[in-house]
Coordinates of N, CA and C in Angstrom, one line a residue:
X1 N 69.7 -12.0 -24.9 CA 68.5 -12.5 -24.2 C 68.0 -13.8 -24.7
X2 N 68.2 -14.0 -26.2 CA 67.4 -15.3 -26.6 C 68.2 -16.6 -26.2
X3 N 70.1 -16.5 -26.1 CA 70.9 -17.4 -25.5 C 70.3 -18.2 -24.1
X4 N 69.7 -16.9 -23.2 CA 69.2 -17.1 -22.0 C 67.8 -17.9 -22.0
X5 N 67.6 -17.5 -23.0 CA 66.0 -18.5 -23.0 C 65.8 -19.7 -23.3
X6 N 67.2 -19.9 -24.7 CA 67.6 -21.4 -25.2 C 68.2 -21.8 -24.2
X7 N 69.2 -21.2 -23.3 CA 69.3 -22.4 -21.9 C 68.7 -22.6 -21.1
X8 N 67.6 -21.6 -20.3 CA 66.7 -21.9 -19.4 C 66.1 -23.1 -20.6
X9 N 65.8 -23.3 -21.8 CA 64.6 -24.4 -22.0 C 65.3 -25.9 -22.3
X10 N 66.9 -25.6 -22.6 CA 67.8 -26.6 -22.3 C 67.6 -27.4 -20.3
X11 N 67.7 -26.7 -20.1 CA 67.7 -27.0 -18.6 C 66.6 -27.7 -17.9
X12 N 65.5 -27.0 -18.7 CA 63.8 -27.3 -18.5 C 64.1 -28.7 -19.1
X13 N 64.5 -28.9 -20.3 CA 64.5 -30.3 -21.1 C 65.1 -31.0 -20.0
X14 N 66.7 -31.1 -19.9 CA 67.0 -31.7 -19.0 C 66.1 -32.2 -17.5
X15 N 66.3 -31.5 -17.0 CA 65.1 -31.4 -15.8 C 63.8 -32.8 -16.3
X16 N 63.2 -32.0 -17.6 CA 62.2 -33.1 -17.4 C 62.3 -34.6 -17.2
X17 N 63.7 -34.8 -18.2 CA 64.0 -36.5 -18.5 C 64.6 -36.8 -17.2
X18 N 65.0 -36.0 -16.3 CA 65.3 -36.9 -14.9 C 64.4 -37.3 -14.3
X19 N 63.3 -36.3 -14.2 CA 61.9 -36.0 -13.4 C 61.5 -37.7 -14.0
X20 N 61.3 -37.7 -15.5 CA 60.7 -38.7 -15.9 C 61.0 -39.9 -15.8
X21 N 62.0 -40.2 -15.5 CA 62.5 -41.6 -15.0 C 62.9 -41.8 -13.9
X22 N 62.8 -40.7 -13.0 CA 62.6 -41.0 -11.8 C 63.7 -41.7 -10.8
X23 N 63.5 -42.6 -10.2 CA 65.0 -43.8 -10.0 C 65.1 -44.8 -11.0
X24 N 64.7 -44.7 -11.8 CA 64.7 -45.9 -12.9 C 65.8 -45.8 -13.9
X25 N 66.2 -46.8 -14.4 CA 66.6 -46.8 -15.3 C 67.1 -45.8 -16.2
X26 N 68.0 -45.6 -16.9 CA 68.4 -44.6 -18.1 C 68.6 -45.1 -19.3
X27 N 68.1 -45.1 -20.0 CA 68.0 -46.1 -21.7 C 69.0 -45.0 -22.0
X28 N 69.7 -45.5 -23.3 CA 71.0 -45.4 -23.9 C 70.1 -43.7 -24.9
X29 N 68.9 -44.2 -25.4 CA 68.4 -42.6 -25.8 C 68.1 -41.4 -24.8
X30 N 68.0 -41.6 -23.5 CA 67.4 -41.0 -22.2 C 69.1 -40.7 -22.0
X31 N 70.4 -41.2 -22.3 CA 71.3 -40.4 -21.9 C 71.8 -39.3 -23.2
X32 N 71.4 -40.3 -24.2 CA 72.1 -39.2 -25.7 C 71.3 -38.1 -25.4
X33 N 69.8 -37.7 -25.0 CA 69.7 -36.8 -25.0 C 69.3 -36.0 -23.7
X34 N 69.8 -36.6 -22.5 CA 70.7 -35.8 -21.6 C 71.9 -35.2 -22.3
X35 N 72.7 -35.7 -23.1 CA 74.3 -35.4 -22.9 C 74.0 -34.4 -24.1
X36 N 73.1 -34.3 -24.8 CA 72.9 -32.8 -25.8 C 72.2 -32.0 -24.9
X37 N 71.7 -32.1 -24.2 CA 70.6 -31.0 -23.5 C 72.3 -30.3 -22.6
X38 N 73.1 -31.2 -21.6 CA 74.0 -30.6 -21.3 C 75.0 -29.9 -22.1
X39 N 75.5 -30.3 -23.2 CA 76.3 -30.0 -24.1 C 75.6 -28.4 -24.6
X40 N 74.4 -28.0 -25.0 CA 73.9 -27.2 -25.3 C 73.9 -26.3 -24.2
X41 N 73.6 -26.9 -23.3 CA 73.4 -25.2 -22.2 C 75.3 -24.7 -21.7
X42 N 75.7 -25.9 -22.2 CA 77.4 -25.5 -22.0 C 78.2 -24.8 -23.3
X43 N 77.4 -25.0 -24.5 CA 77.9 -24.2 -25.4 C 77.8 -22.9 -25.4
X44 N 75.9 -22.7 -25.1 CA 75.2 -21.4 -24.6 C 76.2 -20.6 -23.3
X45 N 76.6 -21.1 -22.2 CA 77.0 -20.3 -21.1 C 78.4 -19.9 -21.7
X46 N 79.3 -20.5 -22.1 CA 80.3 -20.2 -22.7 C 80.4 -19.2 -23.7
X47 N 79.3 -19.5 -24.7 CA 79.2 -18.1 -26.3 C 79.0 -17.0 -25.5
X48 N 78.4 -16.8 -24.1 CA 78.2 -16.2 -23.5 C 79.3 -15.2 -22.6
X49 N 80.3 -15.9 -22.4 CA 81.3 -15.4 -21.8 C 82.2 -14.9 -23.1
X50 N 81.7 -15.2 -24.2 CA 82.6 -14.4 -25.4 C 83.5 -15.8 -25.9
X51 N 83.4 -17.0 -25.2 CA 84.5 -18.2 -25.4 C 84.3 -18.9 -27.6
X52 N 85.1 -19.4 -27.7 CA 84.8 -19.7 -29.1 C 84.7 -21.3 -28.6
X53 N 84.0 -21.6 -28.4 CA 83.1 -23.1 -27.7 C 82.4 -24.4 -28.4
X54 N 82.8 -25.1 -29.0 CA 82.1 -25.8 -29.7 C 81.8 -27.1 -29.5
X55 N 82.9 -27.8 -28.6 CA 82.3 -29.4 -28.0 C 83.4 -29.2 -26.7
X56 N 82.8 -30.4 -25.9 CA 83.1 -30.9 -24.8 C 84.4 -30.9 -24.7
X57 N 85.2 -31.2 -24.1 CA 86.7 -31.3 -23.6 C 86.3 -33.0 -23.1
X58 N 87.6 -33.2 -23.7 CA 87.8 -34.7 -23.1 C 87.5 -35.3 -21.2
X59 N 87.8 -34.5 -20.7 CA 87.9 -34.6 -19.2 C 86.5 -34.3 -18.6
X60 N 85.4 -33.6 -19.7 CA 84.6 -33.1 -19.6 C 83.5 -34.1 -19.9
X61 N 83.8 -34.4 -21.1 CA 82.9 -36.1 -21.5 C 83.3 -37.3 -20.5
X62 N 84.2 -37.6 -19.8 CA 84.9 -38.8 -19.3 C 84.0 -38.5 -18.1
X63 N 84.1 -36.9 -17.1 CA 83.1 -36.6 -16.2 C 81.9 -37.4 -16.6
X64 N 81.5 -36.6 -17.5 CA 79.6 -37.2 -18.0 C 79.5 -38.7 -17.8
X65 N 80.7 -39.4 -18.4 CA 80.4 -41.0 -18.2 C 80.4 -41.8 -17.1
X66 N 81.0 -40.7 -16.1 CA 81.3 -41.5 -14.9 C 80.0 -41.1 -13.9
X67 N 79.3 -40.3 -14.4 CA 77.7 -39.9 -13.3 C 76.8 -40.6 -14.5
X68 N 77.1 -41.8 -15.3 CA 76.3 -42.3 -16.4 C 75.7 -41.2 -16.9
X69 N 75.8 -39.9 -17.9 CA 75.0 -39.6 -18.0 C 75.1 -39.5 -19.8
X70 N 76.6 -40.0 -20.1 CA 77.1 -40.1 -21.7 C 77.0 -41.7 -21.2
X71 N 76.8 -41.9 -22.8 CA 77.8 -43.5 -23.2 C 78.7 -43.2 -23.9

């Protein structure tokens, strides 16, 4: 249950910093911590499935870069 609560509040984080910038801009800190708020609720849904999960997949980060949401 607490996995589920650290992602709902991952998600909530996320969520807010889109909310907050609105159509604006994305500062280089506004994506690093997008790209941990995602990274985390993707470690969480995975430890979840029993996976031994610990970072991104290359194909996975290259995604993120191309919806700008890594640098």
């Amino acid at each position: 249950m607490r996995l589920i609560e650290e992602r709902d509040a991952a998600l909530d984080g996320l969520l807010a910093l889109v909310r907050e910038r609105g159509d604006g801009e994305f500062t280089e800190t506004t994506n690093r911590q997008m790209f941990h708020l995602i990274r985390r609720v993707a470690s969480i849904d995975t430890a979840r499935r029993g996976w031994n999960f610990h970072k991104l997949s290359q194909d996975e980060i290259a995604w993120l870069r191309q919806q700008g949401v890594a640098t």
